Amino acid sequence: MLGDEKILFSGMQATGSLTLGNYLGALKNWVNLADEYTTFYCVVDEHSITVRQDPAELRKRARNLLMLYIAAGIDPEKNCLYYQSHVSGHAELAWILNCFTYMGELQRMTQFKDKSAKHADNINAGLFTYPVLMAADILLYQADVVPVGKDQLQHLELTRDIANRFNAIYGDVFTVPEPYLGKLGARIMSLQDPAKKMSKSDENPNASIYLMDDADTVMRKFKRAVTDSEACVAYRDEQPGLKNLLDIYCACTDKTPEEAVKEFEGKGYGELKTAVGESVVAVLTPLQNEFHRLEKEKDYIDKIIKQNAEKAGYYSSKTLRKVQKKIGFPEKIR
Ligand code: TRP
């Protein structure tokens, strides 16, 4: 670990249930990244408290998320899967970086504007400085690349600005991270409105397939999926509902759109929906079985959590110490 390999960092919130879109678009493609990068996947529980959380629920969701990652094939011996709150360096570096970030920069963040509109009764300072904690997450590990969705690019750009600003004053302290541009996963759309991305926060439960949905639920949701009245299976932008169904089918079966279209030539939409549903069930069933197996392996999961927090703590403390020294904090007497 951490030889000449580049470093990849990503964070995820444990709020909401992961969807098929999260799996096919991200997780599935992350499984092999550890061959090429030293990877950190952090469950960002400190970010979660910028909106009110039920404590027991937060704890449970955070652990479930970690187990889902493992169930999806991300090997916790090769990838550092850990909780943000277990590594105190995140909060410590965030404080320092707060002093290198301007109010005006944070005011421009679209996620802050959206979230403060949504939680008008709780516009707390943490919600405002959320992107600074995210910058700390990334810079603490000297990450070279960060796989993020489009909605997080603005935060990543701010992270780069903060890193460059700090480096300009103190010398090359931080690696300036880039968005991860490797092989992109499928972009899965809502089953009820194919113009919208499938989202874990969609209010209509029929719009998303959740990773823990059982087979009946999956089949039912595909039966109700929005298509069109062309009555012809084709892969084209003019038929976005069908295109989405075929994208899902291809991502689950590793077929190309051409192969899939050929397979369903002259067949009805009903038949296509059944086949897509079955291909999804075939992917989700082993993942769910593995998740349920891990749920019973309490000691093993605890050991992973402990080991990875130590690993993350070790690497992050190197950066933190360097930063503390640069800005003039007195060295600890050891
Ligand atoms: N803000 C990200 C999101 O909501 C989560 C996140 C926190 C993150 N820290 C990060 C993502 C660091 C990438 C890198 O999706």
Coordinates of C-alpha atoms and ligand atoms in Angstrom, one line a residue:
M1 CA 0.0 0.0 0.0
L2 CA 1.1 3.6 -0.8
G3 CA 4.1 2.6 -2.9
D4 CA 4.2 4.4 -6.2
E5 CA 0.5 3.9 -6.6
K6 CA -1.7 6.8 -7.1
I7 CA -4.2 7.5 -4.4
L8 CA -7.9 7.4 -4.9
F9 CA -10.3 8.8 -2.3
S10 CA -14.1 8.8 -2.2
G11 CA -16.6 9.5 0.5
M12 CA -20.2 8.5 0.8
Q13 CA -23.1 9.5 3.0
A14 CA -25.0 6.8 4.8
T15 CA -28.4 8.5 4.3
G16 CA -31.0 6.9 2.1
S17 CA -30.8 3.4 0.6
L18 CA -28.4 2.7 -2.2
T19 CA -30.0 2.2 -5.6
L20 CA -29.3 0.1 -8.7
G21 CA -28.0 3.4 -10.1
N22 CA -25.4 3.7 -7.4
Y23 CA -24.3 0.1 -8.0
L24 CA -24.1 0.0 -11.8
G25 CA -22.9 3.6 -12.1
A26 CA -20.3 3.5 -9.4
L27 CA -19.7 0.6 -6.9
K28 CA -19.5 -2.1 -9.6
N29 CA -16.7 -0.2 -11.3
W30 CA -14.8 0.4 -8.2
V31 CA -14.2 -3.3 -7.4
N32 CA -11.0 -3.5 -9.4
L33 CA -9.6 0.0 -8.8
A34 CA -7.5 -1.3 -6.0
D35 CA -5.3 -3.1 -8.6
E36 CA -4.3 0.3 -9.9
Y37 CA -4.7 2.7 -6.9
T38 CA -4.4 2.8 -3.2
T39 CA -8.0 3.4 -2.4
F40 CA -9.9 5.0 0.5
Y41 CA -13.7 4.8 0.7
C42 CA -14.9 6.7 3.7
V43 CA -18.3 6.6 5.3
V44 CA -18.7 10.3 6.0
D45 CA -20.8 10.2 9.1
E46 CA -19.5 13.7 10.2
H47 CA -21.1 15.2 7.0
S48 CA -24.4 13.5 7.8
I49 CA -25.0 15.5 10.9
T50 CA -25.3 18.7 9.0
V51 CA -28.9 17.7 8.8
R52 CA -30.7 16.1 11.9
Q53 CA -30.2 12.4 12.2
D54 CA -31.7 9.8 14.5
P55 CA -28.6 8.5 16.4
A56 CA -29.5 4.7 16.3
E57 CA -30.5 5.0 12.7
L58 CA -27.3 6.8 11.7
R59 CA -25.2 4.2 13.3
K60 CA -27.1 1.4 11.7
R61 CA -27.1 2.9 8.2
A62 CA -23.3 3.6 8.4
R63 CA -22.6 0.0 9.2
N64 CA -25.0 -1.3 6.6
L65 CA -23.3 0.9 4.0
L66 CA -19.9 -0.4 4.9
M67 CA -21.2 -4.0 4.6
L68 CA -22.9 -3.3 1.3
Y69 CA -19.6 -2.1 -0.1
I70 CA -18.0 -5.4 0.9
A71 CA -21.0 -7.4 -0.4
A72 CA -20.6 -5.6 -3.7
G73 CA -17.1 -7.0 -4.0
I74 CA -14.9 -4.2 -2.6
D75 CA -12.3 -6.2 -0.7
P76 CA -11.8 -4.6 2.7
E77 CA -8.3 -6.0 2.9
K78 CA -7.2 -4.2 -0.2
N79 CA -9.4 -1.1 0.1
C80 CA -9.5 1.1 3.1
L81 CA -13.2 1.2 4.1
Y82 CA -13.7 3.2 7.3
Y83 CA -15.7 5.8 9.2
Q84 CA -14.8 9.4 9.1
S85 CA -15.6 9.9 12.8
H86 CA -12.9 7.3 13.7
V87 CA -10.1 9.4 12.3
S88 CA -9.9 12.7 14.2
G89 CA -7.6 14.2 11.5
H90 CA -10.6 15.0 9.3
A91 CA -12.1 17.4 11.7
E92 CA -8.8 18.9 12.7
L93 CA -7.7 19.6 9.1
A94 CA -11.2 21.0 8.4
W95 CA -10.7 23.6 11.1
I96 CA -7.4 24.7 9.6
L97 CA -8.8 24.8 6.0
N98 CA -11.7 26.8 7.2
C99 CA -9.2 29.6 7.8
F100 CA -8.1 29.3 4.2
T101 CA -11.6 29.4 2.6
Y102 CA -13.6 32.5 1.9
M103 CA -17.2 33.1 2.9
G104 CA -17.9 34.1 -0.7
E105 CA -16.7 30.8 -2.0
L106 CA -19.0 28.9 0.3
Q107 CA -21.9 31.1 -0.5
R108 CA -21.7 30.2 -4.1
M109 CA -22.0 26.4 -3.6
T110 CA -25.2 25.2 -5.2
Q111 CA -25.6 22.3 -2.8
F112 CA -25.6 24.7 0.2
K113 CA -28.2 26.8 -1.5
D114 CA -30.4 23.7 -2.2
K115 CA -30.0 22.3 1.2
S116 CA -30.6 25.5 3.1
A117 CA -33.8 25.9 1.1
K118 CA -34.8 22.3 2.0
H119 CA -33.9 22.7 5.7
A120 CA -34.8 26.3 6.3
D121 CA -35.3 25.7 10.0
N122 CA -31.7 24.4 10.5
I123 CA -29.2 26.3 8.4
N124 CA -26.3 25.6 10.7
A125 CA -22.7 26.5 10.2
G126 CA -21.7 22.9 9.5
L127 CA -24.0 22.9 6.5
F128 CA -22.2 26.0 5.3
T129 CA -18.7 24.6 5.8
Y130 CA -19.6 21.2 4.6
P131 CA -17.3 21.6 1.5
V132 CA -14.4 22.4 3.7
L133 CA -14.7 19.1 5.6
M134 CA -14.9 17.4 2.2
A135 CA -11.7 19.2 1.1
A136 CA -10.1 18.0 4.3
D137 CA -11.2 14.4 3.6
I138 CA -9.5 14.5 0.2
L139 CA -6.4 16.5 1.0
L140 CA -5.6 14.5 4.2
Y141 CA -4.8 11.5 2.1
Q142 CA -3.0 13.4 -0.7
A143 CA -5.5 11.9 -3.1
D144 CA -4.6 12.1 -6.8
V145 CA -8.1 11.2 -8.0
V146 CA -11.6 11.4 -6.6
P147 CA -14.5 9.6 -8.3
V148 CA -17.6 11.8 -7.8
G149 CA -20.9 12.5 -9.5
K150 CA -21.5 15.7 -11.4
D151 CA -23.3 17.2 -8.4
Q152 CA -20.0 17.1 -6.4
L153 CA -17.7 18.6 -9.1
Q154 CA -18.2 22.1 -7.7
H155 CA -16.9 20.9 -4.3
L156 CA -14.0 19.2 -5.9
E157 CA -13.1 22.4 -7.7
L158 CA -13.2 24.3 -4.4
T159 CA -10.9 21.6 -2.9
R160 CA -8.4 22.3 -5.7
D161 CA -8.6 26.0 -5.0
I162 CA -8.0 25.6 -1.3
A163 CA -5.1 23.2 -2.0
N164 CA -3.5 25.6 -4.5
R165 CA -4.0 28.5 -2.1
F166 CA -2.3 26.7 0.8
N167 CA 0.5 25.4 -1.4
A168 CA 1.2 28.9 -2.7
I169 CA 1.8 30.1 0.8
Y170 CA 3.5 27.1 2.4
G171 CA 5.1 25.2 -0.4
D172 CA 4.0 21.9 -1.9
V173 CA 2.0 20.5 1.0
F174 CA -1.0 19.0 -0.7
T175 CA -1.5 17.0 -3.9
V176 CA -4.1 18.8 -6.0
P177 CA -6.7 16.2 -6.8
E178 CA -8.4 15.6 -10.1
P179 CA -11.8 14.1 -10.8
Y180 CA -11.5 10.4 -11.6
L181 CA -12.0 10.0 -15.3
G182 CA -11.6 6.2 -15.6
K183 CA -14.1 3.9 -17.1
L184 CA -17.5 5.3 -16.4
G185 CA -20.4 3.2 -15.2
A186 CA -23.8 3.2 -16.8
R187 CA -25.9 6.2 -16.1
I188 CA -29.2 4.8 -14.9
M189 CA -32.3 6.9 -15.0
S190 CA -35.6 6.8 -13.0
L191 CA -38.0 4.1 -14.0
Q192 CA -40.8 6.6 -13.8
D193 CA -39.2 9.6 -15.5
P194 CA -36.3 8.6 -17.8
A195 CA -35.3 12.3 -18.0
K196 CA -34.2 12.2 -14.4
K197 CA -31.3 10.2 -12.8
M198 CA -32.3 7.3 -10.6
S199 CA -31.9 8.7 -7.1
K200 CA -31.9 7.4 -3.6
S201 CA -33.9 10.4 -2.5
D202 CA -36.7 10.1 -5.1
E203 CA -40.1 10.4 -3.4
N204 CA -41.7 7.8 -5.7
P205 CA -40.5 4.3 -4.6
N206 CA -41.4 2.9 -8.0
A207 CA -38.8 5.2 -9.6
S208 CA -35.8 3.4 -8.1
I209 CA -34.6 -0.1 -7.6
Y210 CA -33.0 -0.4 -4.1
L211 CA -30.2 -2.8 -3.7
M212 CA -32.1 -4.6 -0.9
D213 CA -35.4 -4.9 -2.9
D214 CA -36.6 -8.5 -3.1
A215 CA -37.3 -10.2 -6.4
D216 CA -41.0 -9.6 -6.4
T217 CA -40.5 -5.9 -5.8
V218 CA -37.9 -5.7 -8.6
M219 CA -40.2 -7.4 -11.1
R220 CA -43.2 -5.3 -10.1
K221 CA -41.2 -2.0 -10.5
F222 CA -40.0 -3.0 -14.0
K223 CA -43.5 -4.0 -15.0
R224 CA -44.6 -0.4 -14.1
A225 CA -41.6 1.2 -15.7
V226 CA -42.4 4.1 -18.1
T227 CA -41.8 3.3 -21.8
D228 CA -43.5 4.8 -24.9
S229 CA -46.1 4.0 -27.5
E230 CA -43.8 3.2 -30.4
A231 CA -44.2 -0.6 -29.8
C232 CA -40.8 -1.2 -31.2
V233 CA -37.7 -2.2 -29.2
A234 CA -34.9 0.2 -30.2
Y235 CA -31.9 1.9 -28.6
R236 CA -32.2 5.6 -29.3
D237 CA -32.6 8.9 -27.6
E238 CA -36.1 9.4 -28.9
Q239 CA -37.2 6.4 -26.7
P240 CA -35.5 7.2 -23.4
G241 CA -37.5 4.8 -21.3
L242 CA -36.5 1.9 -23.5
K243 CA -33.0 3.1 -23.7
N244 CA -32.8 3.0 -19.9
L245 CA -34.2 -0.5 -19.7
L246 CA -31.7 -1.7 -22.3
D247 CA -28.8 0.1 -20.5
I248 CA -29.8 -1.7 -17.3
Y249 CA -30.0 -5.0 -19.1
C250 CA -26.6 -4.5 -20.8
A251 CA -24.9 -3.4 -17.5
C252 CA -26.3 -6.5 -15.7
T253 CA -25.5 -9.0 -18.5
D254 CA -22.4 -7.4 -20.0
K255 CA -24.0 -7.4 -23.4
T256 CA -23.8 -4.5 -25.9
P257 CA -26.9 -2.5 -26.9
E258 CA -26.7 -4.0 -30.4
E259 CA -26.8 -7.5 -29.0
A260 CA -29.7 -6.6 -26.7
V261 CA -31.8 -5.0 -29.4
K262 CA -31.3 -8.0 -31.7
E263 CA -32.4 -10.3 -28.9
F264 CA -35.7 -8.4 -28.4
E265 CA -36.4 -7.7 -32.1
G266 CA -40.1 -8.1 -32.8
K267 CA -40.9 -8.8 -29.1
G268 CA -43.2 -6.9 -26.9
Y269 CA -42.3 -4.4 -24.2
G270 CA -43.7 -6.8 -21.6
E271 CA -41.3 -9.5 -22.5
L272 CA -38.4 -7.0 -22.4
K273 CA -39.4 -5.8 -19.0
T274 CA -39.5 -9.3 -17.6
A275 CA -36.0 -10.1 -19.0
V276 CA -34.6 -6.8 -17.6
G277 CA -36.1 -7.5 -14.2
E278 CA -34.7 -11.0 -14.2
S279 CA -31.2 -9.8 -15.1
V280 CA -31.3 -7.4 -12.2
V281 CA -32.5 -10.0 -9.8
A282 CA -29.6 -12.2 -10.9
V283 CA -27.2 -9.4 -9.9
L284 CA -28.9 -8.4 -6.7
T285 CA -29.5 -11.9 -5.2
P286 CA -25.9 -12.8 -4.6
L287 CA -25.2 -9.3 -3.3
Q288 CA -28.0 -9.5 -0.8
N289 CA -27.0 -13.0 0.2
E290 CA -23.5 -11.8 0.9
F291 CA -24.9 -8.8 2.8
H292 CA -27.0 -11.1 5.1
R293 CA -24.0 -13.4 5.6
L294 CA -21.9 -10.4 6.7
E295 CA -24.6 -9.2 9.1
K296 CA -23.9 -12.3 11.1
E297 CA -20.1 -11.9 11.0
K298 CA -20.0 -9.3 13.7
D299 CA -16.5 -10.0 14.9
Y300 CA -15.1 -10.0 11.3
I301 CA -16.8 -6.7 10.4
D302 CA -15.6 -5.1 13.7
K303 CA -12.1 -6.2 13.0
I304 CA -12.2 -4.7 9.5
I305 CA -13.5 -1.4 11.0
K306 CA -10.8 -1.3 13.6
Q307 CA -7.9 -2.2 11.2
N308 CA -9.0 0.2 8.5
A309 CA -9.4 3.1 10.9
E310 CA -5.9 2.5 12.1
K311 CA -4.6 2.4 8.5
A312 CA -6.4 5.6 7.7
G313 CA -5.3 7.2 10.9
Y314 CA -1.7 6.4 10.1
Y315 CA -1.7 8.0 6.7
S316 CA -3.7 11.0 7.6
S317 CA -1.6 11.8 10.6
K318 CA 1.5 12.2 8.3
T319 CA -0.3 15.0 6.4
L320 CA -1.8 16.5 9.5
R321 CA 1.6 16.8 11.2
K322 CA 3.2 18.4 8.2
V323 CA 0.4 20.9 7.9
Q324 CA 0.6 21.8 11.7
K325 CA 4.3 22.4 11.4
K326 CA 3.9 24.5 8.3
I327 CA 1.4 26.9 9.9
G328 CA 3.4 27.3 13.0
F329 CA 1.8 25.1 15.7
P330 CA 4.4 24.1 18.2
E331 CA 5.7 20.5 17.9
K332 CA 4.4 18.1 20.5
I333 CA 7.0 17.0 23.0
R334 CA 7.1 13.2 22.7
Ligands
TRP1 N1 -20.2 15.3 -0.4 C1 -20.2 13.9 -1.0 C2 -21.6 13.5 -1.4 O1 -22.6 14.0 -0.8 C3 -19.7 12.9 0.0 C4 -18.2 13.2 0.3 C5 -17.8 13.7 1.5 C6 -17.1 13.0 -0.5 N2 -16.4 13.7 1.4 C7 -16.0 13.3 0.2 C8 -17.0 12.5 -1.9 C9 -14.7 13.3 -0.4 C10 -15.7 12.5 -2.4 C11 -14.6 12.8 -1.7 O2 -21.8 12.7 -2.3

